[in-house]
Coordinates of C-alpha atoms and ligand atoms in Angstrom, one line a residue:
M23 CA 0.0 0.0 0.0
K24 CA 1.2 3.5 -0.8
N25 CA 1.8 5.7 2.2
N26 CA 0.6 8.9 0.5
S27 CA -2.7 7.9 -1.0
C28 CA -4.1 10.5 -3.4
I29 CA -6.8 10.4 -6.0
I30 CA -6.8 12.9 -8.7
I31 CA -10.2 13.9 -10.1
L32 CA -10.2 15.4 -13.5
D33 CA -13.2 17.5 -14.0
F34 CA -14.9 17.9 -17.3
N35 CA -17.2 20.6 -15.9
S36 CA -19.7 18.2 -14.3
Q37 CA -22.2 19.4 -11.8
Y38 CA -21.4 16.3 -9.7
T39 CA -17.6 16.6 -9.4
M40 CA -17.8 18.1 -5.9
L41 CA -19.8 15.1 -4.7
I42 CA -17.0 12.8 -5.7
F43 CA -14.6 15.0 -3.9
K44 CA -16.7 15.1 -0.8
I45 CA -17.2 11.3 -0.7
L46 CA -13.5 10.7 -1.0
R47 CA -12.6 13.1 1.7
K48 CA -15.3 11.5 3.9
L49 CA -13.7 8.2 3.3
K50 CA -10.5 9.9 4.5
V51 CA -8.8 9.6 1.2
Y52 CA -6.8 12.7 0.1
C53 CA -7.9 13.9 -3.3
E54 CA -7.4 16.9 -5.5
I55 CA -9.6 18.2 -8.3
Y56 CA -8.2 19.6 -11.5
N57 CA -10.0 21.0 -14.5
Y58 CA -9.0 18.6 -17.3
S59 CA -7.3 21.4 -19.1
D60 CA -5.3 22.7 -16.2
I61 CA -3.0 19.7 -15.7
S62 CA -0.8 17.7 -18.1
V63 CA -0.2 13.9 -17.8
D64 CA 3.4 14.7 -16.9
E65 CA 2.2 16.8 -14.0
I66 CA -0.1 14.0 -12.9
C67 CA 2.9 11.7 -13.0
N68 CA 4.8 14.1 -10.7
I69 CA 2.0 14.0 -8.2
N70 CA 2.1 10.2 -8.5
P71 CA -1.6 9.6 -7.5
S72 CA -2.9 6.2 -6.5
G73 CA -5.8 6.6 -8.9
I74 CA -7.5 8.9 -11.3
I75 CA -11.2 9.6 -11.6
L76 CA -12.6 11.2 -14.8
S77 CA -15.8 13.0 -14.1
G78 CA -19.0 13.4 -16.1
S79 CA -19.7 16.3 -18.3
S80 CA -22.4 18.2 -20.1
H81 CA -20.4 17.8 -23.3
S82 CA -20.5 15.0 -25.8
V83 CA -17.5 13.1 -27.1
L84 CA -19.4 13.1 -30.4
N85 CA -19.5 16.8 -30.5
N86 CA -15.9 18.1 -29.9
G87 CA -16.2 17.4 -26.1
P88 CA -13.0 17.9 -24.1
M89 CA -10.2 15.3 -24.7
L90 CA -7.2 14.1 -22.8
S91 CA -3.7 13.1 -24.0
N92 CA -3.5 9.3 -24.7
K93 CA -0.5 9.2 -22.5
I94 CA -2.9 9.0 -19.6
F95 CA -3.2 5.3 -20.4
N96 CA 0.5 4.6 -20.3
I97 CA 1.3 5.7 -16.8
N98 CA 0.1 2.6 -15.1
I99 CA -2.3 4.4 -12.7
P100 CA -5.8 3.0 -12.2
I101 CA -8.6 5.0 -13.9
L102 CA -12.3 5.2 -13.2
G103 CA -14.3 7.0 -15.9
I104 CA -17.8 8.2 -14.8
C105 CA -20.4 8.9 -17.5
Y106 CA -18.6 11.2 -19.9
G107 CA -15.4 10.0 -18.4
M108 CA -16.2 6.4 -19.4
Q109 CA -17.3 7.5 -22.9
L110 CA -14.0 9.4 -23.3
I111 CA -12.0 6.3 -22.3
V112 CA -14.0 4.3 -24.9
K113 CA -13.5 6.8 -27.7
M114 CA -9.8 7.3 -26.9
L115 CA -9.1 3.5 -26.9
G116 CA -10.9 2.7 -30.1
G117 CA -14.4 1.8 -29.0
I118 CA -17.6 3.4 -30.4
V119 CA -19.9 5.9 -28.7
E120 CA -23.2 6.7 -30.5
N121 CA -26.2 8.9 -30.0
I122 CA -29.2 6.6 -30.3
I123 CA -32.5 8.3 -29.4
G124 CA -34.1 5.2 -27.7
C125 CA -31.0 4.7 -25.6
R126 CA -31.0 8.0 -23.7
E127 CA -31.6 7.6 -20.0
F128 CA -32.2 10.2 -17.3
G129 CA -33.0 9.2 -13.7
L130 CA -33.2 5.9 -11.9
S131 CA -32.4 2.8 -14.0
R132 CA -31.8 -0.9 -13.2
I133 CA -28.9 -2.7 -14.6
I134 CA -28.0 -6.4 -14.5
I135 CA -24.5 -7.6 -13.6
K136 CA -23.4 -10.1 -16.2
K137 CA -19.7 -10.8 -15.5
Y138 CA -17.3 -10.8 -12.6
S139 CA -15.2 -7.7 -11.9
N140 CA -13.0 -6.6 -9.1
L141 CA -14.9 -3.3 -9.1
T142 CA -18.4 -4.8 -8.5
N143 CA -17.8 -8.2 -6.9
N144 CA -20.4 -8.7 -4.2
I145 CA -21.9 -5.2 -4.7
Y146 CA -25.5 -5.3 -5.7
D147 CA -29.0 -4.2 -4.7
R148 CA -31.0 -7.3 -5.4
I149 CA -30.7 -10.9 -6.6
N150 CA -33.8 -12.5 -8.1
S151 CA -35.0 -16.1 -8.1
N152 CA -33.1 -16.7 -11.3
D153 CA -29.9 -15.6 -9.6
R154 CA -29.8 -12.4 -11.7
I155 CA -27.9 -9.6 -9.9
F156 CA -29.3 -6.1 -10.1
L157 CA -27.9 -2.6 -9.3
D158 CA -30.2 0.5 -9.1
V159 CA -28.3 3.4 -10.5
W160 CA -28.7 7.0 -11.5
M161 CA -28.3 7.6 -15.2
S162 CA -27.9 10.9 -17.0
H163 CA -26.7 10.3 -20.6
N164 CA -27.6 11.1 -24.2
D165 CA -24.8 9.1 -25.8
V166 CA -24.2 5.4 -25.3
V167 CA -21.2 3.1 -25.7
T168 CA -22.1 0.6 -28.5
K169 CA -18.7 -1.0 -28.9
I170 CA -16.2 -1.4 -26.1
P171 CA -12.4 -1.1 -26.8
N172 CA -10.2 -4.2 -27.1
N173 CA -9.2 -5.7 -23.8
F174 CA -12.3 -4.5 -22.1
I175 CA -15.3 -6.6 -21.0
A176 CA -18.9 -5.5 -20.4
I177 CA -19.7 -6.2 -16.7
A178 CA -23.2 -4.9 -16.5
G179 CA -26.0 -3.3 -18.6
N180 CA -29.6 -3.2 -19.5
D181 CA -31.7 -3.1 -22.7
K182 CA -31.0 0.6 -23.3
C183 CA -27.4 0.5 -22.3
Q184 CA -25.5 -2.8 -22.9
N185 CA -22.3 -1.3 -21.5
A186 CA -23.2 0.3 -18.3
I187 CA -20.1 -1.0 -16.5
I188 CA -17.0 -1.9 -18.4
A189 CA -13.6 -3.1 -17.2
N190 CA -10.1 -3.7 -18.3
E191 CA -8.9 -5.6 -15.2
K192 CA -5.3 -6.0 -16.4
D193 CA -4.7 -2.3 -16.8
K194 CA -7.2 -1.4 -14.0
I195 CA -9.3 0.9 -16.2
Y196 CA -13.0 1.0 -15.4
G197 CA -16.0 2.8 -16.7
L198 CA -19.4 3.5 -15.3
Q199 CA -22.1 4.9 -17.5
F200 CA -24.1 6.0 -14.4
H201 CA -23.2 8.3 -11.5
P202 CA -22.0 6.4 -8.3
E203 CA -21.5 9.8 -6.6
V204 CA -25.2 10.6 -6.6
S205 CA -27.1 9.4 -3.6
H206 CA -29.8 7.7 -5.7
T207 CA -27.2 5.2 -6.8
K208 CA -27.6 3.2 -3.6
C209 CA -24.4 1.1 -4.0
G210 CA -22.5 4.1 -5.4
I211 CA -20.3 4.7 -2.4
N212 CA -19.4 1.0 -2.2
L213 CA -18.3 1.1 -5.8
I214 CA -16.2 4.2 -5.1
K215 CA -14.8 2.5 -2.0
R216 CA -13.9 -0.6 -4.0
F217 CA -12.1 1.5 -6.6
V218 CA -10.0 3.6 -4.1
F219 CA -9.3 0.9 -1.5
N220 CA -9.1 -2.4 -3.5
I221 CA -8.0 -1.2 -6.9
C222 CA -6.0 1.9 -6.1
N223 CA -4.8 0.5 -2.7
C224 CA -5.4 3.8 -1.0
I225 CA -5.2 3.9 2.8
P226 CA -7.7 6.1 4.6
N227 CA -5.1 8.3 6.2
W228 CA -6.6 11.8 5.5
N229 CA -7.4 12.3 9.2
I230 CA -6.9 15.4 11.2
S231 CA -3.6 14.3 12.8
N232 CA -2.2 13.5 9.4
I233 CA -3.5 16.7 7.9
Y234 CA -1.9 18.7 10.7
T235 CA 1.4 16.9 10.3
T236 CA 1.4 17.4 6.5
I237 CA 0.7 21.1 7.0
V238 CA 3.5 21.5 9.6
N239 CA 6.0 19.6 7.4
N240 CA 5.1 21.8 4.4
I241 CA 5.6 25.0 6.4
N242 CA 8.9 23.7 7.9
N243 CA 10.1 22.9 4.4
L244 CA 9.2 26.3 3.0
V245 CA 9.9 28.8 5.8
K246 CA 13.6 28.9 6.6
S247 CA 14.9 29.5 10.1
N248 CA 15.3 33.3 9.9
D249 CA 12.3 34.0 7.7
K250 CA 9.5 36.2 9.0
V251 CA 5.9 35.8 7.9
I252 CA 3.2 38.4 7.9
L253 CA -0.4 37.3 8.1
G254 CA -3.7 39.2 7.8
L255 CA -5.9 38.3 10.7
S256 CA -9.6 38.9 9.9
G257 CA -11.4 37.6 12.9
G258 CA -12.6 34.6 10.7
I259 CA -11.7 31.0 11.5
D260 CA -9.6 30.4 8.4
S261 CA -7.0 33.1 9.1
L262 CA -7.1 32.4 12.8
V263 CA -6.4 28.6 12.3
T264 CA -3.7 29.5 9.8
A265 CA -2.1 31.9 12.4
I266 CA -2.2 29.4 15.2
I267 CA -0.5 26.7 13.2
I268 CA 2.2 29.0 11.9
N269 CA 2.6 30.5 15.4
N270 CA 3.1 27.0 16.8
I271 CA 6.0 26.5 14.4
I272 CA 7.8 29.8 14.2
G273 CA 6.5 31.7 17.2
K274 CA 7.2 35.5 17.2
R275 CA 8.6 35.3 13.6
L276 CA 4.9 35.4 12.7
I277 CA 3.6 38.9 12.6
C278 CA -0.2 39.1 12.5
I279 CA -1.8 42.2 11.2
F280 CA -5.4 43.1 12.0
I281 CA -6.8 45.9 10.0
D282 CA -10.0 47.6 11.0
N283 CA -11.2 48.7 7.6
G284 CA -14.5 50.0 8.9
L285 CA -16.3 47.2 7.1
L286 CA -16.3 44.7 10.0
R287 CA -19.0 43.1 12.1
L288 CA -20.0 44.7 15.4
N289 CA -17.3 44.4 18.1
E290 CA -14.9 42.5 15.8
Y291 CA -11.9 44.6 17.0
K292 CA -12.4 43.6 20.7
L293 CA -12.9 40.0 19.7
V294 CA -9.6 39.8 17.7
I295 CA -7.7 41.4 20.6
K296 CA -9.0 38.8 22.9
L297 CA -8.3 35.9 20.5
S298 CA -4.8 37.2 19.9
K299 CA -4.1 37.3 23.6
N300 CA -5.5 33.8 24.2
F301 CA -3.4 32.2 21.4
N302 CA -0.3 34.3 22.2
L303 CA -0.2 35.8 18.7
N304 CA 2.1 38.6 17.9
T305 CA -0.5 41.0 16.4
I306 CA -0.4 44.6 15.2
F307 CA -3.7 46.4 15.2
I308 CA -4.2 49.1 12.6
N309 CA -7.1 51.5 12.3
A310 CA -7.3 52.2 8.5
K311 CA -11.0 53.1 8.2
N312 CA -10.4 56.4 6.5
K313 CA -8.1 54.9 3.9
F314 CA -10.7 52.3 2.9
F315 CA -13.6 54.8 2.8
N316 CA -11.6 57.2 0.8
A317 CA -10.6 54.6 -1.7
L318 CA -14.2 53.4 -2.0
S319 CA -15.8 56.8 -2.4
N320 CA -17.9 57.0 -5.6
I321 CA -17.4 53.3 -6.3
S322 CA -20.6 51.2 -6.9
D323 CA -19.5 48.3 -8.9
A324 CA -19.0 45.2 -6.7
E325 CA -16.0 43.7 -8.4
E326 CA -14.3 47.1 -8.3
K327 CA -15.0 47.4 -4.6
R328 CA -13.5 44.0 -4.1
K329 CA -10.4 44.8 -6.0
I330 CA -10.0 48.2 -4.3
I331 CA -10.4 46.6 -0.8
G332 CA -7.9 43.9 -1.7
K333 CA -5.4 46.4 -2.9
V334 CA -5.7 48.7 0.1
F335 CA -5.3 45.6 2.4
V336 CA -2.2 44.5 0.5
D337 CA -0.7 48.0 0.5
I338 CA -1.0 48.2 4.2
F339 CA 0.4 44.8 4.7
L340 CA 3.4 45.5 2.5
E341 CA 3.9 48.9 4.2
Q342 CA 3.9 47.1 7.6
A343 CA 6.3 44.4 6.2
T344 CA 8.9 47.1 5.6
N345 CA 9.0 47.8 9.4
F346 CA 10.6 44.4 10.0
S347 CA 13.7 42.7 8.7
N348 CA 13.7 39.5 6.8
V349 CA 9.9 39.3 6.0
K350 CA 9.8 36.7 3.3
W351 CA 6.2 35.4 3.4
F352 CA 2.7 36.6 3.1
A353 CA 0.4 34.1 4.8
Q354 CA -3.3 33.8 4.0
G355 CA -6.1 31.6 5.3
T356 CA -7.2 30.6 1.8
I357 CA -9.3 27.4 1.7
Y358 CA -10.2 25.0 -1.1
S359 CA -13.6 26.5 -1.9
D360 CA -12.0 30.0 -2.4
V361 CA -9.6 28.4 -4.9
I362 CA -12.3 26.6 -6.8
E363 CA -14.8 29.5 -6.9
S364 CA -12.0 31.8 -8.1
K365 CA -11.1 29.4 -10.8
N366 CA -14.7 29.2 -11.9
K367 CA -14.5 33.0 -12.1
I368 CA -17.8 33.4 -10.3
K369 CA -16.3 36.2 -8.2
S370 CA -12.8 37.5 -7.4
H371 CA -12.4 36.5 -3.7
H372 CA -9.8 38.8 -2.4
N373 CA -8.0 36.0 -0.6
V374 CA -7.1 34.5 -3.9
S375 CA -7.2 37.0 -6.7
G376 CA -6.9 40.4 -5.1
L377 CA -3.2 40.2 -4.8
P378 CA -1.1 42.0 -7.3
N379 CA 1.2 39.7 -9.2
N380 CA 4.4 41.0 -7.8
I381 CA 4.2 41.7 -4.1
G382 CA 7.8 40.7 -3.5
L383 CA 6.8 38.2 -0.8
K384 CA 6.1 34.5 -1.3
L385 CA 2.6 33.3 -0.6
L386 CA 2.1 30.9 2.3
E387 CA -1.4 29.3 2.2
P388 CA -1.1 26.3 4.5
I389 CA -4.8 25.3 4.6
K390 CA -5.4 25.9 0.9
K391 CA -6.4 22.2 0.3
L392 CA -8.9 22.1 3.1
F393 CA -12.6 22.5 3.3
K394 CA -14.3 24.5 6.0
D395 CA -15.3 21.4 8.0
E396 CA -11.7 20.2 7.9
V397 CA -10.5 23.7 9.1
R398 CA -13.0 23.5 11.9
E399 CA -11.7 20.1 12.9
L400 CA -8.2 21.4 12.9
G401 CA -9.3 24.4 15.0
L402 CA -10.9 22.1 17.5
K403 CA -7.6 20.2 17.8
M404 CA -6.0 23.5 18.6
N405 CA -8.5 24.5 21.3
V406 CA -10.3 27.2 19.3
P407 CA -13.5 27.9 21.2
H408 CA -16.7 26.4 19.7
D409 CA -18.4 29.8 19.2
I410 CA -15.5 31.0 17.2
L411 CA -15.2 27.8 15.1
Y412 CA -18.9 27.7 14.3
R413 CA -19.3 31.4 13.7
H414 CA -20.8 32.1 10.4
P415 CA -18.2 33.1 7.7
F416 CA -17.8 36.7 6.8
P417 CA -16.4 37.7 3.4
G418 CA -13.0 39.5 3.2
P419 CA -14.5 42.7 1.6
G420 CA -17.0 42.7 4.6
L421 CA -19.9 45.0 4.7
A422 CA -18.8 46.7 1.4
I423 CA -20.4 43.9 -0.6
R424 CA -23.5 44.0 1.6
I425 CA -24.2 47.6 0.9
I426 CA -25.4 47.7 -2.7
G427 CA -24.0 50.7 -4.4
E428 CA -21.6 53.2 -2.8
V429 CA -20.1 52.3 0.6
K430 CA -20.2 55.0 3.3
D431 CA -19.2 54.9 6.9
S432 CA -22.7 56.0 8.0
L433 CA -24.3 53.1 6.0
C434 CA -21.8 50.6 7.5
K435 CA -22.8 51.8 11.0
L436 CA -26.5 51.0 10.2
L437 CA -25.8 47.7 8.6
R438 CA -23.5 46.6 11.4
L439 CA -26.3 47.3 13.9
A440 CA -29.0 45.6 11.9
D441 CA -26.7 42.6 11.4
S442 CA -26.0 42.3 15.1
I443 CA -29.8 42.4 15.9
F444 CA -30.5 39.7 13.3
I445 CA -27.7 37.5 14.7
E446 CA -28.6 38.2 18.3
E447 CA -32.2 37.1 17.7
L448 CA -31.1 33.9 15.8
K449 CA -28.9 33.1 18.8
N450 CA -31.6 33.9 21.4
N451 CA -34.1 31.7 19.6
N452 CA -31.7 28.7 19.1
F453 CA -31.5 29.2 15.4
Y454 CA -28.0 30.5 14.9
Y455 CA -26.3 27.1 14.7
R456 CA -29.1 25.7 12.5
V457 CA -28.1 28.2 9.8
D458 CA -24.7 28.2 8.0
Q459 CA -24.6 31.8 7.2
A460 CA -26.9 34.7 8.0
F461 CA -26.5 38.4 7.4
T462 CA -28.2 41.6 6.3
I463 CA -27.9 43.6 3.1
L464 CA -28.6 47.3 2.7
L465 CA -30.4 48.1 -0.5
P466 CA -29.9 51.2 -2.5
I467 CA -33.6 52.1 -2.5
K468 CA -35.8 54.0 -0.1
S469 CA -39.4 53.0 0.7
V470 CA -42.2 54.7 2.6
G471 CA -43.0 53.8 6.1
I472 CA -45.1 55.3 8.9
I473 CA -44.2 55.8 12.5
G474 CA -46.8 57.3 14.8
D475 CA -48.3 60.0 12.7
Y476 CA -45.3 60.6 10.6
R477 CA -44.5 59.3 7.1
R478 CA -40.9 58.3 6.6
Y479 CA -39.0 57.6 3.5
D480 CA -36.2 55.4 4.6
L481 CA -33.9 52.5 3.7
V482 CA -34.8 48.9 2.9
L483 CA -32.9 46.1 4.5
A484 CA -32.8 42.5 3.3
L485 CA -32.2 39.5 5.6
R486 CA -30.4 36.4 4.2
A487 CA -30.0 33.0 5.9
I488 CA -28.8 29.9 4.1
N489 CA -28.0 26.3 4.7
T490 CA -25.1 24.7 2.9
S491 CA -22.5 22.1 3.3
N492 CA -19.8 23.6 1.2
F493 CA -21.0 27.1 0.2
M494 CA -21.0 26.1 -3.5
T495 CA -24.7 25.5 -3.4
A496 CA -27.1 26.7 -0.7
K497 CA -30.8 26.7 0.3
W498 CA -32.6 29.6 1.9
V499 CA -33.6 28.8 5.5
K500 CA -37.3 28.7 6.4
I501 CA -37.0 30.8 9.6
P502 CA -40.4 30.7 11.4
Y503 CA -42.6 33.7 10.6
N504 CA -42.9 34.8 14.2
L505 CA -39.1 35.0 14.5
L506 CA -38.8 36.9 11.2
H507 CA -41.5 39.2 12.5
K508 CA -39.7 39.8 15.8
I509 CA -36.4 40.5 13.9
S510 CA -38.1 42.9 11.5
N511 CA -39.8 44.8 14.4
R512 CA -36.6 45.2 16.3
I513 CA -34.6 46.4 13.3
I514 CA -37.3 49.0 12.3
N515 CA -37.8 50.2 15.9
E516 CA -34.2 50.3 16.9
I517 CA -32.7 51.8 13.7
N518 CA -34.4 55.0 12.6
E519 CA -33.0 55.0 9.1
I520 CA -34.5 51.7 8.1
S521 CA -38.2 51.6 7.3
R522 CA -38.7 48.2 5.7
V523 CA -37.2 44.7 6.1
V524 CA -37.5 41.9 3.4
Y525 CA -36.4 38.3 3.4
D526 CA -34.4 36.7 0.6
I527 CA -35.9 33.4 -0.6
S528 CA -33.4 32.5 -3.3
D529 CA -31.3 29.4 -3.5
K530 CA -27.7 29.1 -4.8
P531 CA -27.8 28.4 -7.7
P532 CA -29.2 30.4 -9.4
S533 CA -28.5 33.2 -6.9
T534 CA -25.2 33.5 -5.1
I535 CA -25.1 33.7 -1.3
E536 CA -23.9 37.3 -1.2
W537 CA -25.8 39.9 -3.1
E538 CA -22.8 41.3 -4.8
Ligands
XMP27 P1 -21.2 33.5 -2.9 O1 -21.7 34.9 -2.8 O2 -20.0 33.5 -3.9 O3 -20.5 33.2 -1.5 O4 -22.2 32.5 -3.1 C1 -19.9 31.9 -1.2 C2 -19.2 32.2 0.2 O5 -18.1 33.0 -0.1 C3 -18.2 34.2 0.7 N1 -17.7 35.3 -0.2 C4 -16.5 35.9 -0.1 N2 -15.5 35.6 0.8 N3 -14.3 37.4 -0.3 C5 -14.4 36.4 0.7 O6 -13.4 36.2 1.5 C6 -15.3 37.6 -1.1 O7 -15.2 38.5 -2.0 C7 -16.5 36.8 -1.0 N4 -17.6 36.8 -1.7 C8 -18.4 35.8 -1.2 C9 -19.7 34.3 1.1 O8 -19.8 35.1 2.2 C10 -20.0 32.9 1.2 O9 -19.7 32.4 2.5

């Protein structure tokens, strides 16, 4: 068995790739996702993974769909192709894929296992009285494999799809026409387990101790004994966990910088002072509100705001870095979802893309490969209090992307207060931890209200609360009406300038979590 098990998932823009990733990480198998066009076969060889999974895709191999280099089949690494991934294997190795109208399948389907395979042995949903073995699977395909390549055998199929599972046992190349990663395929996880543990010989060692050791080894390899590191503390869990780990290794050579940019949650400054003390971090506190508000004046475009905020942050960090000798590294609490969303170009998260190309410091992003739940587990190991670990995330550009239009200090004050009322009520009513992210948004419109005998023409505030497991998709939370009522009453009564509160009932997709 390999010591460093790793599965590489090559993504052909499938909506389900993230599910494969999550399943593997849940199985404690380390894995990385690459867009098929972002990594060469040589680079894959350098990583030396234990196995490769080719994802599905909305494309068709019959219609100029994405391809791979044939070299992928010569590197002696087990491959599992899922849906498009399987059709790609078939096409590249000389089989035939066709579009036959009667053979399309979307949704649940039943296939019969016809032959033995290491991938499927003893995995099934049902055996009937004639000893026929069935699997219930989730299909989503237009095209169908009509001829399998030489050296492959058809393991399972049905009337519409004769080649629903194919295998080349000698070279350890497998194809599934259906989606094992989707929960409707009941045996799906077992098939994935069989591939990673029995065929790729992975060991489930992606646990929190190993993650911690890997991160520490990486930092030790990179940061030399006199190097200093500067790190932006934001009050969020990602930068805090990053700081604690680096601090454990290099102590006072880590210089944390906390910048009050005027765009923070209520009492954030006090909280970060307390955390810094508790974890013995060497932190410089800087009040730079005016710098940020000046730079943001007259700016309404969200992406522009993000870029400006990112730039002012970096300018301040770099200015601070010049006060110390031997600062070589700029550390950030970037996590995997930041990287993936930035790659998808949905938004420029300042953690990832706000940095100018040439800051003169090397980037240190020790938790870049982790998801939020893994960061939380790490934090727990390092005694970060529960209420900090499970605090809702807060975006780097802060309130600036929750004030639609131009950002002003006066608006930030209102929004901060409204937000704290919303969060306080969620906490008081035992709802805070049932929600993954909740916040308020100030809209650039005014609406009529009435207080006593007076008409008022004041601001509109939106409430947003979502449930999500990975922040890539999200569902709005059905907060009880009486709680929403109480929140709206408190906000309108306690904040003069707000005359109307609305509740956002949009999922992601199609909407994003933040409004900008
Ligand atoms: P969206 O709005 O993209 O949000 O659905 C997904 C998650 O990312 C956070 N977010 C950001 N975080 N800088 C950040 O550090 C940003 O510019 C940014 N925009 C969104 C958002 O709060 C949610 O948790």
